[in-house]
Structures are given as C-alpha cells and as structure tokens.
Amino acid sequence: MVADIHLGNVSKTFPAKAGKVEALGGIELDVARHEFVSVLGPSGCGKSTLLRIVAGLIPPSGGEVLVHGQPVDGPSSKVGIVFQSPVLLPWRTVLQNIELQVEVRKLDRAAFRDKAHKLISLVGLEGFADSYPYQLSGGMQQRVSLCRALIHDPSLLLMDEPFGALDALTREQMGLELQRVWLETKKTVLFITHSIAEAVFLSDRIVVMSARPGRIQEIVTVDIPRPRTLDAMKDPRFHQAVDRARKLMNAAGLPE
Amino acid sequence: MRSWIYPVGTVVILVVLWDVLVNAFSIPQYLIPAPETVVRHLIANWKFLLGHTWVTTYETAGGFLLSIVGGVLLAMAIVSSRAVDQAIMPLLILSQTFPKVAVAPLLIIWFGMGVQTKIFVAFLIAFFPVVIATVAGMRAVETETMELIRSMRATRMQIFWKIRLPAALPHFFSGLKVAVAFAVVGAVVGEWVGSEKGLGYLLLWANANLDTPMMFSVLVLLMVIGMILYYAVVWLERIAIPWHISVRGEGPQATI
Ligand SMILES: Nc1ncnc2c1ncn2[C@@H]1O[C@H](COP(=O)(O)OP(=O)(O)OP(=O)(O)O)[C@@H](O)[C@H]1O
Ligand SMILES: [Mg+2]
C-alpha cells in the first residue's frame, strides 16, 4: 500500500545573514494510512518546517514529498492543519470560523452546516456555536480550530504543538479528546509536540529529531492497544517508550 | 456606565474655568469674551450662523466622504503590489510636507470659487490618515493567519475580502477619527482663500473687524461640527466591529 505521507531525503535550508541555515536534512519517513505519528525534538530542530513542507505551504530545498502518492506542489484539499495558536478570526463566531474552510474552498455551505454542528458537539462545544473567540478559553479556541481542520473531511491532519499553550490538566483532556476524535474519524495524523508523555500517549510511532540540522534520530514504536485511557500511563510499555524517547532527547543535547 | 458623562463633564469644567479666569483677571471682551457673551452672541445671531455652519458642514462631510473612498482605494492599490507601494508612497509623504494653505489659492484658480474646491481641500488634508491607517491595518495580518488561509487554497480576492479587509477595520476607524478633524480644518482653509460664506469666511471677517465674540462663536460651532462627525464615526465603529477590543471596552483600566 502507498503511504499517506512519503518523505524521501527531504532537506530545507533557509537563507540567513551569514550564509544559510540548514533547518532539515536527510528526512526519510513514511506515514501509513490511519497512523498517528508524533514528531518530538528540541526547539528549533525544524518540526514546524517539516509540517509546513508536508502541508505544501513551503517547498523543500531538496528531496521528494508525496501525499497519497502525489507530489506536493502547494496546499491540498486533503489536508487539515491545526496551528500552535488557534488562529481564529475575531470577527467571526465559532460556527463562522469553522465554516471559513467551507467558504474558501467553495463547498456547499448548507450541506456542511450539519457537519459543523456535529463536530462542535464532538469536541464538547455545544451551545457555543454563536460565541465569539474572545468569549472562549484557550482550550475551547483550540478545539474550534480542530473542528475547522476537520470540517472539509481531509484524510490528513497536521498538528503543530496544538496544546502547547494549555495547562497540564486541560492538555490531558485535549489529548483524550483528540484520541476519541481520531478513532472516530480515522485520519492520518502528523502531530508535533514538546511533551514526551503526550507523544507516547497518543502515537503509534514517535519520530525523535536532533537539533540543527534537523535530522531523524530514531523512530520509537508505541505498542499500547486503543483506546488508551489515562491508566495507559501506568502501563510498563508506556514507561519503556517514555524512557527511550527521553534518552534520545537528552542525547540530542538540549532540554526538552 | 454613562459614557457621555466624561466628555460633557470635561467641557463643563473648561467653560467654568474660562468664566472664572475671564472674571478674575477682568480680561477685556476684545481679547477673550466671557462664555456668557459668546452664548448670547450665538443665540442672537443663530439664523445667520446656522446658514454658514450648514455650508461648512457639507463641505466638511463631502471632503470626509471623498477621503474615505479615495483613501481606501489608494490603500488597496498600495497593499496589492509592492511596485505601486514603492511608486506611490514617497509621493504621498512628499504631498504631506507642503502646507495646503499654500496650494489652496492655486486650487481656486483651477477649480473656481465653488463648493467643489473646499471639498477638495478638505479631502486633500483628510485622506492621508485614512490611507496610512488602512494600509497598516491590511498589513497587520499575522503570518499564521496567512498560512491558514493559504492552506485553504484561497484566491487573492478571498484573502482580501475575508481576511485583509475585516482585519483592517479597527485601524481604518482610528484613521477616520483623525480624518474627521482634519476635514473640518480643510474646509475652513478652503474657505479662507476664497469664499463669501461658511464659518472659515466668517472667521476671517470677524478677525478683520476685531469681532471677538463672533470669532469665538465660530470656533464653538466648528467644534460642534467636529464633535458630531466624530461621534458619528464612533457610532459606526460600534456597529461595524463589535468584536474588537476597543469597542468591547475591556481596556486595562477595566481590570484594575
Ligand atoms: N522562514 C524562515 N526563514 C529563515 N529561517 C527559518 C524560517 N523558518 C524557520 N527557520 C529556521 O529553521 C529552524 C527550524 O525552525 P522551526 O520553526 O521548524 O523549528 P521548530 O522545531 O518548530 O521549533 P519550535 O519547537 O521552537 O517550534 C530554526 O533555526 C529557524 O530559525
Ligand atoms: Mg515550531
């Protein structure tokens, strides 16, 4: 079967004052359909850059990027993105923010109205459809942006540290919720995070990167059955994976 | 909260202070008339003054409206292309360095003594803040928002209508508040260089005849015009951007 995401020897250099910054080098990765893959690595190792390349927002400097076997040459309709900040438009309500995706892609507004409401309740935001972003907490805003990333039914979900700005408890809740949404909608997910525990809890595989130039150090497989509850964190396999990832992160020479 | 208490209170305090000072130092009427004298002058000549006020009002409003249309169109051109930006911006700044009073006589020669010349002078002075504010607003779109809309494969038109334009509104309204005061000045300047009606004309006439009560009456009326137009803008702003922090009124003073 063709992988949903294929990265073959992908590299990216940015022009800088003194010559160039090599953000990514020699990235080899295949993500299978319905797989949940996390990317873990020290700050500045090129995680966001990797996500932007897969999203078609920036081109790679070298290598091959395929989504569903097709070369990526720009943003695609098969991709939904959740950014680190919610990026909601303050002049639009929750529902209107979600429907931005529908409007811009010129999909049938009426047909997607139902779906939007379903997603809103799926992430536990019933009753907030007509609220404005400033009336929501950070966690609620991030859930809206998750709905927006899912509304057009992409097969690929790219998430760049979506829970980075949340407190530990909310973060755990969001993790559980994301797993539920993922099990229900069966997307292929590329999930960037700073948190080892979060990565292990959510992922089938964890890509651990090293700092500048960003390279893949090792891919850690997490073999815990789904659905995982918070009790999964007591599983010895959970601890094994966490230990392994932490060792690799330490080897990368920088604090997590 | 009665928001009108503060502006009205300020005016009342200033008028009382004015009255006290004039009386305390027995300032002669030809230097500074007492508020009471001005009010009596306003009442005694109300019909005459109203006619001239009306003239200046529509000249101001005309120049103001024109500056909105012209300012926004120019801002759109500047934002749409780097070449236009670099070609127009220096001219725009240059055009602001020479005093409009100096070019106004030339405009009289070109366009005649009619109302169109005054409207044009008001426009010339008022459009600059509109352009600058609108350009700043349209550019104030964050990188992540641009990435979001690009990930939806938005066209340039969609980016403009759905992102840049609404994002520019708060800045745009700030520009309008400056422009409205400038437009009053513009209309008066236009009247100074050639006219036989309007408050600017009256001001010159009062000056030549050392009629200070008349001069102060005219100044009061100019302030009234400015205030009415300013609050019209504030009212529009409340309707147009209820979501914005400046309208929601959750400034720092509210959270002490
Ligand atoms: N547009 C750009 N122009 C120049 N350099 C860039 C650009 N974007 C990223 N970089 C550089 O590429 C490197 C990787 O950046 P990236 O944002 O991908 O890191 P990251 O792993 O997402 O970091 P963090 O965890 O802090 O978000 C950094 O050294 C950064 O300075
Ligand atoms: Mg990043």
Coordinates of C-alpha atoms in Angstrom, one line a residue, chain B:
Chain B
M1 CA -21.9 53.3 32.8
R2 CA -22.8 56.7 31.2
S3 CA -20.1 57.2 28.7
W4 CA -21.2 60.7 27.9
I5 CA -20.6 61.9 31.5
Y6 CA -16.8 62.3 31.0
P7 CA -16.8 64.3 27.7
V8 CA -19.6 66.5 28.9
G9 CA -18.0 66.9 32.3
T10 CA -14.7 68.0 30.7
V11 CA -16.4 70.6 28.6
V12 CA -18.4 72.0 31.6
I13 CA -15.2 72.2 33.7
L14 CA -13.4 74.0 30.9
V15 CA -16.2 76.5 30.4
V16 CA -16.4 77.2 34.2
L17 CA -12.6 77.7 34.3
W18 CA -12.8 80.0 31.3
D19 CA -15.5 82.1 33.0
V20 CA -13.6 82.3 36.3
L21 CA -10.4 83.3 34.7
V22 CA -12.0 86.0 32.5
N23 CA -13.7 87.5 35.5
A24 CA -10.8 87.1 38.0
F25 CA -8.4 88.9 35.7
S26 CA -11.1 91.3 34.2
I27 CA -9.9 90.4 30.7
P28 CA -11.5 92.8 28.2
Q29 CA -14.0 91.4 25.8
Y30 CA -12.0 92.2 22.7
L31 CA -9.3 89.8 24.0
I32 CA -11.3 87.0 25.4
P33 CA -15.1 87.3 25.7
A34 CA -16.8 85.6 28.7
P35 CA -18.7 82.3 27.9
E36 CA -21.9 84.1 28.6
T37 CA -21.1 86.8 26.0
V38 CA -20.4 84.1 23.4
V39 CA -23.6 82.2 24.2
R40 CA -25.6 85.4 23.9
H41 CA -24.0 86.2 20.6
L42 CA -24.8 82.7 19.4
I43 CA -28.4 83.0 20.4
A44 CA -28.8 86.5 19.0
N45 CA -27.3 85.5 15.6
W46 CA -28.5 81.9 15.4
K47 CA -30.1 82.1 12.0
F48 CA -27.2 83.9 10.4
L49 CA -24.7 81.5 12.0
L50 CA -26.7 78.4 11.1
G51 CA -26.6 79.2 7.4
H52 CA -22.8 79.5 7.5
T53 CA -22.5 76.4 9.7
W54 CA -24.5 74.4 7.2
V55 CA -22.2 75.4 4.4
T56 CA -19.1 74.3 6.3
T57 CA -20.8 71.1 7.4
Y58 CA -21.5 69.9 4.0
E59 CA -18.1 70.9 2.7
T60 CA -16.5 69.0 5.6
A61 CA -18.7 66.0 5.2
G62 CA -18.1 66.0 1.4
G63 CA -14.4 66.1 1.8
F64 CA -14.5 63.5 4.5
L65 CA -16.5 61.0 2.5
L66 CA -14.3 61.6 -0.5
S67 CA -11.3 61.0 1.6
I68 CA -12.7 57.7 2.8
V69 CA -13.3 56.5 -0.8
G70 CA -10.0 57.8 -2.1
G71 CA -8.1 56.7 0.9
V72 CA -9.4 53.2 0.9
L73 CA -8.9 52.8 -2.9
L74 CA -5.3 54.1 -2.6
A75 CA -4.6 51.8 0.4
M76 CA -5.9 48.8 -1.6
A77 CA -3.6 49.7 -4.5
I78 CA -0.6 50.1 -2.2
V79 CA -1.2 46.8 -0.4
S80 CA -1.9 44.9 -3.6
S81 CA 1.5 45.5 -5.1
R82 CA 5.0 46.2 -3.9
A83 CA 5.7 48.2 -7.1
V84 CA 2.7 50.5 -6.5
D85 CA 3.7 50.8 -2.9
Q86 CA 7.2 52.0 -3.8
A87 CA 6.0 54.3 -6.5
I88 CA 3.2 56.0 -4.6
M89 CA 4.4 56.1 -1.0
P90 CA 7.2 58.7 -1.5
L91 CA 4.8 61.0 -3.4
L92 CA 2.3 60.6 -0.7
I93 CA 4.7 61.6 2.0
L94 CA 6.0 64.5 -0.1
S95 CA 2.5 65.7 -0.7
Q96 CA 2.1 66.0 3.0
T97 CA 5.1 68.2 3.5
F98 CA 3.8 71.3 1.8
P99 CA 1.2 73.2 3.6
K100 CA -2.3 73.1 2.0
V101 CA -2.9 76.7 2.8
A102 CA -0.1 77.5 0.3
V103 CA -1.6 75.4 -2.5
A104 CA -5.2 76.4 -1.9
P105 CA -5.1 79.6 -3.9
L106 CA -3.8 77.5 -6.8
L107 CA -6.8 75.2 -6.4
I108 CA -9.1 78.2 -6.5
I109 CA -7.6 79.2 -9.9
W110 CA -8.0 75.6 -11.2
F111 CA -11.4 74.7 -9.8
G112 CA -13.0 78.1 -9.1
M113 CA -14.6 79.6 -6.0
G114 CA -17.4 77.0 -5.7
V115 CA -18.1 74.4 -3.1
Q116 CA -16.1 71.7 -5.0
T117 CA -12.8 73.5 -4.2
K118 CA -13.5 73.5 -0.5
I119 CA -14.5 69.8 -0.6
F120 CA -11.3 69.1 -2.5
V121 CA -9.1 70.9 0.1
A122 CA -10.8 69.0 2.9
F123 CA -10.3 65.8 1.0
L124 CA -6.6 66.6 0.4
I125 CA -6.0 67.1 4.1
A126 CA -8.2 64.2 5.4
F127 CA -7.3 61.3 3.1
F128 CA -3.7 60.9 4.3
P129 CA -4.6 59.5 7.8
V130 CA -7.1 57.2 6.1
V131 CA -4.5 55.8 3.7
I132 CA -1.9 55.3 6.4
A133 CA -4.3 53.6 8.8
T134 CA -5.9 51.4 6.2
V135 CA -2.6 50.2 4.8
A136 CA -1.3 49.5 8.3
G137 CA -4.5 47.5 9.1
M138 CA -4.4 45.5 5.9
R139 CA -0.7 44.6 6.6
A140 CA -1.4 43.7 10.2
V141 CA -2.4 40.2 9.3
E142 CA -0.3 37.6 11.2
T143 CA 1.8 35.0 9.5
E144 CA -0.2 32.2 10.9
T145 CA -3.4 33.7 9.7
M146 CA -1.9 34.0 6.2
E147 CA -0.8 30.4 6.4
L148 CA -4.2 29.3 7.5
I149 CA -5.9 31.0 4.6
R150 CA -3.3 29.8 2.1
S151 CA -3.8 26.2 3.4
M152 CA -7.4 26.6 2.3
R153 CA -6.2 27.5 -1.2
A154 CA -7.7 30.9 -1.1
T155 CA -7.6 33.2 -4.1
R156 CA -6.2 36.8 -3.7
M157 CA -9.7 38.1 -3.8
Q158 CA -10.8 35.8 -1.0
I159 CA -7.8 36.8 1.1
F160 CA -8.7 40.4 0.6
W161 CA -12.4 40.1 1.4
K162 CA -12.3 37.5 4.1
I163 CA -9.1 38.5 5.9
R164 CA -7.4 41.8 5.0
L165 CA -10.5 43.9 4.8
P166 CA -12.1 42.9 8.2
A167 CA -8.6 42.9 9.8
A168 CA -8.1 46.4 8.7
L169 CA -11.3 47.8 10.1
P170 CA -10.1 48.7 13.6
H171 CA -7.1 50.7 12.1
F172 CA -9.4 52.2 9.5
F173 CA -11.7 53.6 12.1
S174 CA -8.8 55.1 14.0
G175 CA -7.8 56.8 10.8
L176 CA -11.3 58.1 10.3
K177 CA -11.3 59.7 13.7
V178 CA -8.2 61.7 12.8
A179 CA -9.5 62.4 9.3
V180 CA -12.8 63.8 10.5
A181 CA -11.0 66.6 12.5
F182 CA -8.6 67.2 9.5
A183 CA -11.6 67.6 7.2
V184 CA -13.0 70.4 9.3
V185 CA -9.7 72.2 9.1
G186 CA -9.6 71.5 5.3
A187 CA -13.0 73.1 4.7
V188 CA -12.0 76.2 6.7
V189 CA -8.7 76.5 4.9
G190 CA -10.6 76.2 1.6
E191 CA -13.0 79.0 2.7
W192 CA -10.2 81.2 3.8
V193 CA -8.6 81.6 0.4
G194 CA -11.7 82.4 -1.5
S195 CA -15.4 82.4 -0.4
E196 CA -18.2 84.5 0.8
K197 CA -19.9 82.0 3.0
G198 CA -19.1 79.4 5.6
L199 CA -17.5 79.5 9.0
G200 CA -14.0 80.0 7.6
Y201 CA -15.1 83.1 5.8
L202 CA -16.9 84.3 8.9
L203 CA -13.7 83.7 10.9
L204 CA -11.7 85.9 8.5
W205 CA -14.4 88.6 8.6
A206 CA -14.6 88.6 12.4
N207 CA -10.8 88.8 12.5
A208 CA -10.7 91.8 10.3
N209 CA -13.3 93.5 12.3
L210 CA -11.9 92.6 15.7
D211 CA -15.3 91.0 16.5
T212 CA -14.0 88.5 19.1
P213 CA -17.5 87.3 20.3
M214 CA -18.2 86.4 16.7
M215 CA -14.8 84.7 16.4
F216 CA -15.4 82.6 19.5
S217 CA -18.9 81.7 18.3
V218 CA -17.5 80.4 15.1
L219 CA -14.9 78.4 16.9
V220 CA -17.6 76.9 19.1
L221 CA -19.6 75.9 16.0
L222 CA -16.5 74.4 14.3
M223 CA -16.0 72.3 17.4
V224 CA -19.6 71.2 17.3
I225 CA -19.3 70.1 13.7
G226 CA -16.2 68.2 14.5
M227 CA -17.8 66.5 17.5
I228 CA -20.9 65.5 15.7
L229 CA -18.9 63.9 12.8
Y230 CA -16.5 62.3 15.3
Y231 CA -19.3 60.7 17.2
A232 CA -21.0 59.6 14.0
V233 CA -17.7 57.7 13.3
V234 CA -17.7 56.2 16.8
W235 CA -21.3 55.1 16.4
L236 CA -20.5 53.4 13.0
E237 CA -17.4 51.8 14.6
R238 CA -19.6 50.2 17.3
I239 CA -21.8 48.7 14.7
A240 CA -19.0 47.6 12.4
I241 CA -16.6 46.0 14.8
P242 CA -18.4 44.9 17.9
W243 CA -15.9 42.1 18.3
H244 CA -12.9 44.4 18.6
I245 CA -11.3 45.1 22.0
S246 CA -11.6 48.9 21.5
V247 CA -15.3 48.6 21.2
R248 CA -15.8 45.9 23.8
G249 CA -14.1 48.3 26.2
E250 CA -12.1 45.8 28.2
G251 CA -9.1 48.1 28.3
P252 CA -6.5 47.9 31.1
Q253 CA -8.5 50.4 33.2
A254 CA -11.3 47.9 33.4
T255 CA -9.2 45.2 35.0
I256 CA -7.6 47.1 37.8

